[in-house]
Short mmCIF file of C-alpha atoms in Angstrom, two decimals:
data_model
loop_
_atom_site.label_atom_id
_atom_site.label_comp_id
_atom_site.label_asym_id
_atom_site.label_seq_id
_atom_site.Cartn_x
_atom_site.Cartn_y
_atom_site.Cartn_z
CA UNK U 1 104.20 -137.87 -108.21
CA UNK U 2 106.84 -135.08 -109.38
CA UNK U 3 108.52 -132.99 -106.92
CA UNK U 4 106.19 -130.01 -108.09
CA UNK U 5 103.32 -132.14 -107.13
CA UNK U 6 104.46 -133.26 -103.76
CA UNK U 7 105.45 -129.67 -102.85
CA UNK U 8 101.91 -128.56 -103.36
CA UNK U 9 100.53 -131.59 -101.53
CA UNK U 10 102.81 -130.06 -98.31
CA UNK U 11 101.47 -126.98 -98.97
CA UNK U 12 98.21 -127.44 -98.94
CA UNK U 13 98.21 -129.52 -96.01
CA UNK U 14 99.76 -127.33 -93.99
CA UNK U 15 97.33 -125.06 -95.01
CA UNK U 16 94.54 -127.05 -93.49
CA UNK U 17 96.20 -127.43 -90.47
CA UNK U 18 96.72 -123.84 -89.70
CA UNK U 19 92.52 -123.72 -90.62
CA UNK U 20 91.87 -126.58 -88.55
CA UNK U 21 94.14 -124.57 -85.49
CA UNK U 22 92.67 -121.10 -86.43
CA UNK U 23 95.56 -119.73 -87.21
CA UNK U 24 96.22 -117.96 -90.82
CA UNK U 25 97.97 -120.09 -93.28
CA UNK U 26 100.68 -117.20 -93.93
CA UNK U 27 101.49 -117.74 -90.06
CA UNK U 28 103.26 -120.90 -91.07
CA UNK U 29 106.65 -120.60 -93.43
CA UNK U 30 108.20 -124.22 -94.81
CA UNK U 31 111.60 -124.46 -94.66
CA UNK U 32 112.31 -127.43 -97.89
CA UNK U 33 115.48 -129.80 -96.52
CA UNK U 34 117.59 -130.13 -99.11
CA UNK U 35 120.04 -131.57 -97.30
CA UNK U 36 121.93 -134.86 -99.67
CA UNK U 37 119.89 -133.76 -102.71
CA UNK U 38 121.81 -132.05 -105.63
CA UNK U 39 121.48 -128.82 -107.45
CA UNK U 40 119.63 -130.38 -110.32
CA UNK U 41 117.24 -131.72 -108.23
CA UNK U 42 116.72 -128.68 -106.02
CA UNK U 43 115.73 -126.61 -109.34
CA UNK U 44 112.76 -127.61 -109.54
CA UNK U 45 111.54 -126.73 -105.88
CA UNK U 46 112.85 -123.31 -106.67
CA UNK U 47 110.76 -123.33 -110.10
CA UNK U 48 107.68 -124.42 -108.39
CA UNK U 49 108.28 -120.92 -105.78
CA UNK U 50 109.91 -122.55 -102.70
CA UNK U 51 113.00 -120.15 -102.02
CA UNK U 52 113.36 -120.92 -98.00
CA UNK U 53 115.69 -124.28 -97.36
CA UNK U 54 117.77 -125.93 -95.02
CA UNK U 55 120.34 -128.27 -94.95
CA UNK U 56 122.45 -129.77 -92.26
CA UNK U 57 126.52 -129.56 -93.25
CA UNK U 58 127.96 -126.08 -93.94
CA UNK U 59 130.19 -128.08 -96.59
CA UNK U 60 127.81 -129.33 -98.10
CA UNK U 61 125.91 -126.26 -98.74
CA UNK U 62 128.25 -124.26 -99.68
CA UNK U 63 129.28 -126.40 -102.69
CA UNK U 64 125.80 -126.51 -104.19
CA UNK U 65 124.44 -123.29 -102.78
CA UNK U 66 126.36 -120.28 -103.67
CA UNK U 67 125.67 -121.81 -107.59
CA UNK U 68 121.99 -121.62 -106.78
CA UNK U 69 121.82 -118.23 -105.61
CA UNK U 70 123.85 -116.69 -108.21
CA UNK U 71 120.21 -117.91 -110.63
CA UNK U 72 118.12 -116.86 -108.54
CA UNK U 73 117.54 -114.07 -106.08
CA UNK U 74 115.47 -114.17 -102.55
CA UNK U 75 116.64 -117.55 -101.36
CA UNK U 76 116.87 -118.13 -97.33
CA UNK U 77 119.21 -120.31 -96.36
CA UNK U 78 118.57 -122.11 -92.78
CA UNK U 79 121.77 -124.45 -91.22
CA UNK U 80 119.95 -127.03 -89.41
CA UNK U 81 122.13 -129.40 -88.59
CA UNK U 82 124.80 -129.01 -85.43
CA UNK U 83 127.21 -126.73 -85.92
CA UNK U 84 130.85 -127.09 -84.91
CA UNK U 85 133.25 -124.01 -83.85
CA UNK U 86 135.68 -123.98 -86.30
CA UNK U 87 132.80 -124.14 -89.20
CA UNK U 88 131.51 -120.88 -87.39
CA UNK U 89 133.02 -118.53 -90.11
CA UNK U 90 131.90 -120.27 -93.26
CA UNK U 91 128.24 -120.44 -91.89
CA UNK U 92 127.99 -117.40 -90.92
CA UNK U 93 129.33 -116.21 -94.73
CA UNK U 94 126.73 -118.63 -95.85
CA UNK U 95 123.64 -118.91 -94.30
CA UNK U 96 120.98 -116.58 -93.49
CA UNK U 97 119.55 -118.61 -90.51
CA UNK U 98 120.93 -120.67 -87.89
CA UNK U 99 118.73 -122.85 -85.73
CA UNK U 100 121.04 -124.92 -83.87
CA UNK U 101 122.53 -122.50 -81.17
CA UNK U 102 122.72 -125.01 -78.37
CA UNK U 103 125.84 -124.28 -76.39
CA UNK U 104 127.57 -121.26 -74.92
CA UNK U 105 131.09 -121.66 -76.69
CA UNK U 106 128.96 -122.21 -80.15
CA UNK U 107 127.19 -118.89 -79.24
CA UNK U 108 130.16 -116.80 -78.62
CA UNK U 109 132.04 -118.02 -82.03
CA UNK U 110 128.83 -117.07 -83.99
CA UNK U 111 128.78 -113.40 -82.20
CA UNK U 112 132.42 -113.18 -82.83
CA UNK U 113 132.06 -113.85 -86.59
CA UNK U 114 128.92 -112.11 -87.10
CA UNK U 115 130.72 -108.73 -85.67
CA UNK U 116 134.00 -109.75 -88.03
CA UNK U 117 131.80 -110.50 -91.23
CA UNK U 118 129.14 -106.98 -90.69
CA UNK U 119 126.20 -109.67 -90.95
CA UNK U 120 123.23 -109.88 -88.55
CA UNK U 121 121.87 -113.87 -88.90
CA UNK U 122 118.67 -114.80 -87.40
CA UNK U 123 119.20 -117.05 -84.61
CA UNK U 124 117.66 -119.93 -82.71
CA UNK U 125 118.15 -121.83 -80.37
CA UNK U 126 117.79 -125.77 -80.27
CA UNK U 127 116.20 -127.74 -77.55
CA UNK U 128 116.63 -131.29 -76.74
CA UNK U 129 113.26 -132.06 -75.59
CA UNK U 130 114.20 -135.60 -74.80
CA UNK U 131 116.86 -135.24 -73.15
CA UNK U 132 118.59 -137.63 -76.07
CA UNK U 133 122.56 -138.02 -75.38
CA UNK U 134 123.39 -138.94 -78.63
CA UNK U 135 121.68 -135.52 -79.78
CA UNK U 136 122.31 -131.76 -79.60
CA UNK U 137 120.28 -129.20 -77.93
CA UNK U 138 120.08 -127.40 -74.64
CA UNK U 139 118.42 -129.25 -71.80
CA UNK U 140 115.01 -127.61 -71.19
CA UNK U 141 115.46 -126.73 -67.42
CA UNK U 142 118.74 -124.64 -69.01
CA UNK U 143 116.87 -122.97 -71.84
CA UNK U 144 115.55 -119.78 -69.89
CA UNK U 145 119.01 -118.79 -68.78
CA UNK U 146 120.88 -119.57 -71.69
CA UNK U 147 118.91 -118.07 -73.99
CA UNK U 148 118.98 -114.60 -71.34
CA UNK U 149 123.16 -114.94 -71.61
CA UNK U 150 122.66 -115.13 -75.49
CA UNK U 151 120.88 -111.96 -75.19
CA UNK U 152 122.36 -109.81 -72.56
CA UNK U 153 125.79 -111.31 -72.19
CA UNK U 154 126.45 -112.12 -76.41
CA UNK U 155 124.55 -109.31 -77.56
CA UNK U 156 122.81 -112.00 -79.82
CA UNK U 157 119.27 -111.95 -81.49
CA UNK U 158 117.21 -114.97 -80.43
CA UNK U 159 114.57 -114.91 -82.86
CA UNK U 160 112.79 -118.32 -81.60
CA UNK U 161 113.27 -121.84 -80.65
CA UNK U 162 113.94 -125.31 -82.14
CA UNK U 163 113.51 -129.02 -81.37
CA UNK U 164 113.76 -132.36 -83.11
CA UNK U 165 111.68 -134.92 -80.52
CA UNK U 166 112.89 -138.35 -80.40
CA UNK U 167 111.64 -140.39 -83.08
CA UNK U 168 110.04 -142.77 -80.80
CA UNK U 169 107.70 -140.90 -79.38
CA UNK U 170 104.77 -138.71 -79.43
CA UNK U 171 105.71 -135.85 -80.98
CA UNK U 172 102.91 -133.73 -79.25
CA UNK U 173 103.87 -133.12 -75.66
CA UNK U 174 107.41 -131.95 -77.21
CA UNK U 175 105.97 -129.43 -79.04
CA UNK U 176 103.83 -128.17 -76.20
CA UNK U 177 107.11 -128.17 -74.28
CA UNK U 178 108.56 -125.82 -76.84
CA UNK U 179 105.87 -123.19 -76.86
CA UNK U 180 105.46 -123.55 -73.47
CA UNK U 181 109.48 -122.82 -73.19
CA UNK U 182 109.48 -119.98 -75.88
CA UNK U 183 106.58 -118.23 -74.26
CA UNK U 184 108.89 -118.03 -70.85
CA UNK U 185 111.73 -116.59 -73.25
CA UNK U 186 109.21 -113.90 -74.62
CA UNK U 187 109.87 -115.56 -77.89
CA UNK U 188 107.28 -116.15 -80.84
CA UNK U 189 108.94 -118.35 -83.50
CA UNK U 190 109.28 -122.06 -83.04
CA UNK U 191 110.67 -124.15 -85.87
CA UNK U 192 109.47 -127.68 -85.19
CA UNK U 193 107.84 -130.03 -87.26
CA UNK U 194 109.27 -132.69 -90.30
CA UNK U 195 107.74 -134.47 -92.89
CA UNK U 196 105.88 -136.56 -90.41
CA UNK U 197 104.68 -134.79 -88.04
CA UNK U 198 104.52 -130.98 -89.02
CA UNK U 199 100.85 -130.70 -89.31
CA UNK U 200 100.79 -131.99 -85.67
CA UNK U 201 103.57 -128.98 -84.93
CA UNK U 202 101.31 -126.56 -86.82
CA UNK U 203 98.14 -128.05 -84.30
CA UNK U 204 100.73 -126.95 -81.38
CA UNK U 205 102.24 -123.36 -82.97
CA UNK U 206 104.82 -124.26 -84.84
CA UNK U 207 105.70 -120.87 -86.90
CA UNK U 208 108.29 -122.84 -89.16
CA UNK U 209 108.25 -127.09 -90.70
CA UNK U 210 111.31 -128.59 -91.44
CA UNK U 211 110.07 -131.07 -94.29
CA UNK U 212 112.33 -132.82 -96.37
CA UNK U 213 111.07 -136.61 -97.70
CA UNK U 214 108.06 -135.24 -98.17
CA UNK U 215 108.97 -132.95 -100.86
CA UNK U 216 112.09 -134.38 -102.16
CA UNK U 217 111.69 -138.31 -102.08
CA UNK U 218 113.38 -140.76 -99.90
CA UNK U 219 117.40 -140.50 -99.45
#
């Protein structure tokens, strides 16, 4: 199957699940991770319409990206993958979203670049649903209050949430534990869901899948 023809398959499929949850299919954006694949092979996604991705290292992105958007105009750009402090600057130059806010020191470098650079990213912030040590994200019982100090203490623009559940386990009740946190925060945008599980996330609310595999191929 070509990458064309996989991209359509996601498509589709995720428009059945927003049918299946009642929920309009144009409720549901797909972010395309593009993350270890090369220009030449992101191409085609972009002739086939997709023009939202995300990848996971600012370096990375920066040395295939900037190319891509001089050809072709309207692409979104989402970093999600953890971001380090002193990488603040070049992702903020870079990308249009971040979805790994997840730390109060990360928080303040982004609001101190975004008012140095003039630019206004959308911003969320990631939970670690499971509690995983060897992966990022604000603990749930934290998420109220540090998304409130984001807000009122940052001046920052939390547009909606983000969680990667532990591979091991029923993705469902993490997702419910998302929306369930986001609704607390007042916020309506949760980015959860890959290429296994993001017609499950869709089932649960999910307003943005992260699906890579799916559309690209194995790594």
């Amino acid at each position: 199957m070509e990458l064309q023809d996989r991209l359509e398959d996601v498509r589709n499929r995720m428009r059945k699940a927003a049918a299946e949850a009642g929920r309009r299919p144009e409720s549901v954006s797909l972010v395309a991770v593009s993350k270890t694949f090369g220009a030449e092979e992101i191409r085609p996604a972009i002739a086939a319409g997709q023009r939202v991705f995300g990848e996971n290292r600012v370096q990375e992105a920066q040395g295939k990206w900037p190319g891509l958007r001089a050809e072709t105009a309207g692409i979104e750009l989402h970093l999600i993958g953890p971001l380090q402090s002193n990488k603040a600057a070049e992702a903020v130059a870079l990308f249009d979203v971040i979805e790994t806010v997840d730390r109060e020191k990360i928080a303040r470098a982004i609001a101190a670049e975004m008012a140095r650079q003039g630019r206004a990213l959308r911003l969320y912030v990631q939970v670690n649903t499971g509690l995983e040590p060897q992966k990022a994200g604000i603990a749930p019982d934290d998420t109220v209050a540090f998304v409130s100090l984001c807000r009122n203490e940052l001046g920052l623009v939390i547009e909606g949430l983000m969680c990667i559940p532990p591979a091991d386990e029923n993705p469902g009740p993490h997702f419910a534990l998302l929306a369930k946190l986001a609704e607390r925060c007042n916020l309506d945008k949760l980015s959860m869901g890959m290429s296994g599980d993001y017609e499950a996330a869709i089932g649960l609310g999910a307003t943005s899948v992260r699906v890579g595999s799916a559309i690209f191929g194995s790594r």
